[in-house]
Amino acid sequence: MRTKVVIIGSGPSGLLLGQLLTNAGIDNVILERASKAHVLSRIRAGVLEEGTAALLDEAGVGKRMRHEGLPHDGFDLAFDNRRHRVDLHELTCGKRVLVYGQTEVTHDLMDGREAAGAVTVYEAGNVQPHDYDGARPYVTYEKNGNTHRIDCDFIAGCDGFHGISRKSIPQDAIESFERVYPFGWLGIVADVPPVGEELIYANHPRGFALCSMRSTTRSRYYVQVEADERVEDWSDERFWDEIRDRLPTATAEAMITGPSIEKSIAPLRSFVAEPMRFGCLFLTGDAAHIVPPTGAKGLNLAASDVRYLFDAFREFYIERSSAGMDDYSNKALSRVWKAERFSWWMTSTLHRFPDQGAFGQRIQHAELDYLFQSRAALTMLAENYVGLPY
Ligand code: APR
Ligand code: PHB
């Protein structure tokens, strides 16, 4: 088999790149290790920057997002038993975010790909990129007991943090930067109305909490937990008690609780691999970088990587120029590192660190106090949260 671009991974990165390439008439195949149902079963964050939403519109899959997504003009930071609103719309001269679950984005992209008749091989085993530093790259995979080979021009590694693409690069050709946080997020989904009309991020002596949502009838809540916590030690009742302990009294009293329909613990890390291009192999999204979810940047960074990489491929195939591909890694990493900084800053400012001590807690409090006494400080927060320019 031969195609122009082999995409490894059918998450948001791979699906969005595939849709844009297909729409531009650039032939591509997606190879996905898991089943379609498994990919759709993942519960992930749900705050879209305007650039991400515009890219989904450009890919022709934005109709349901525009109909069901919730435009948000701000969010609250809660500390000292009070909520303080960050007016994104006012501070960024009219920008806002769209609350729409990543699972829905993945669903819409899969529907778009099927409608376009593009090829996705699910449950593709032992996917391996080959000869990507030469002129004749190819990818092999196993399916139904046979080994298959796809010859291509380029390989897009969209296979996430645990994928094969980054791991197949020789150690001396790649450098990684990492910070693992000493805690995790215990998250639940419950079919109860969210306590706030907008998101509430809480800094509390007992630890961080976040009140988010999937719709006006489905809530998504998180509490910071020890890194080695086990989800089976957290009954629904224990979760509801803990999150209400971390919220301002009036908010806690207004919270409607109910049975969880999903409950899981995610670790938090910051990670970047450099560079993001190796000959004919390009890394996008979680394959190249990870952010703690505090700034809701994971999906949005995957989108900006795809914007740059799609433009580079289109330039190559239609304008016969490789300038975009040559610049892809530097351009993507410039935006990645600014989002890494913001996500690290939000995480450092809102969580309880075991070793931060009394001085560290005072510094954290001063940071929060300063935010709401300085328009410049609050604007920094707002412009990063809505997303820096591409
Ligand atoms: N072969 C084929 N597919 C693979 C392999 C492999 N060896 N390893 C992983 N995959 C698939 C996974 O099953 C998954 O469907 O690659 C896909 C990677 O998707 P994501 O991990 O969602 O990464 P990405 O598409 O970059 O999206 C980033 O997802 O994890 C969240 O917070 C993150 O919101 C961000 C977004
Ligand atoms: C979510 O809705 O899952 C969510 C929202 C904002 C974040 C992280 C997660 O910062």
Short mmCIF file of C-alpha atoms and ligand atoms in Angstrom, two decimals, residues 8-14 31-34 39 42 44 102 127 158-160 162-164 284-286 298-299 302, ligand 1:
data_model
loop_
_atom_site.label_atom_id
_atom_site.label_comp_id
_atom_site.label_asym_id
_atom_site.label_seq_id
_atom_site.Cartn_x
_atom_site.Cartn_y
_atom_site.Cartn_z
CA ILE A 8 0.03 7.02 13.80
CA GLY A 9 -2.77 7.55 16.36
CA SER A 10 -6.48 8.34 16.13
CA GLY A 11 -6.78 10.83 19.00
CA PRO A 12 -7.56 14.52 18.44
CA SER A 13 -4.14 15.21 16.85
CA GLY A 14 -4.29 12.38 14.31
CA LEU A 31 -3.12 3.54 12.12
CA GLU A 32 -4.67 3.22 15.61
CA ARG A 33 -3.63 0.65 18.21
CA ALA A 34 -6.96 0.63 20.09
CA VAL A 39 -10.76 5.73 21.80
CA ARG A 42 -11.72 8.29 27.08
CA ARG A 44 -10.62 14.15 28.78
CA GLN A 102 -12.77 16.26 24.04
CA VAL A 127 3.00 -0.21 14.47
CA CYS A 158 0.16 11.51 16.73
CA ASP A 159 0.29 8.57 19.13
CA GLY A 160 0.38 10.32 22.48
CA HIS A 162 2.99 6.42 25.47
CA GLY A 163 3.17 6.00 21.69
CA ILE A 164 5.84 4.38 19.52
CA THR A 284 2.37 16.36 17.28
CA GLY A 285 0.31 16.72 20.45
CA ASP A 286 0.91 14.48 23.43
CA GLY A 298 -3.45 19.70 26.19
CA LEU A 299 -6.02 19.59 23.41
CA ALA A 302 -2.42 19.48 19.84
N1 APR B 1 0.32 2.57 17.56
C1 APR B 1 -0.86 3.13 17.14
N2 APR B 1 -1.60 3.98 17.88
C2 APR B 1 -1.13 4.29 19.11
C3 APR B 1 0.09 3.77 19.61
C4 APR B 1 0.83 2.89 18.78
N3 APR B 1 1.99 2.35 19.20
N4 APR B 1 0.29 4.29 20.87
C5 APR B 1 -0.76 5.09 21.12
N5 APR B 1 -1.62 5.09 20.08
C6 APR B 1 -2.88 5.85 19.96
C7 APR B 1 -3.68 5.89 21.25
O1 APR B 1 -4.51 4.73 21.37
C8 APR B 1 -4.51 7.16 21.08
O2 APR B 1 -5.76 6.90 20.45
O3 APR B 1 -2.58 7.21 19.67
C9 APR B 1 -3.64 8.04 20.16
C10 APR B 1 -3.03 9.22 20.90
O4 APR B 1 -4.09 10.08 21.29
P1 APR B 1 -3.92 11.09 22.56
O5 APR B 1 -3.16 10.40 23.63
O6 APR B 1 -5.30 11.63 22.88
O7 APR B 1 -2.99 12.25 22.04
P2 APR B 1 -3.35 13.46 21.05
O8 APR B 1 -4.16 13.00 19.88
O9 APR B 1 -2.08 14.18 20.85
O10 APR B 1 -4.36 14.39 21.88
C11 APR B 1 -3.89 15.16 22.95
O11 APR B 1 -5.46 14.13 24.39
O12 APR B 1 -4.48 13.07 26.17
C12 APR B 1 -5.19 14.16 25.81
O13 APR B 1 -4.70 15.92 27.32
C13 APR B 1 -4.41 15.40 26.06
O14 APR B 1 -6.14 16.80 25.39
C14 APR B 1 -4.88 16.28 24.98
C15 APR B 1 -5.10 15.38 23.82
#
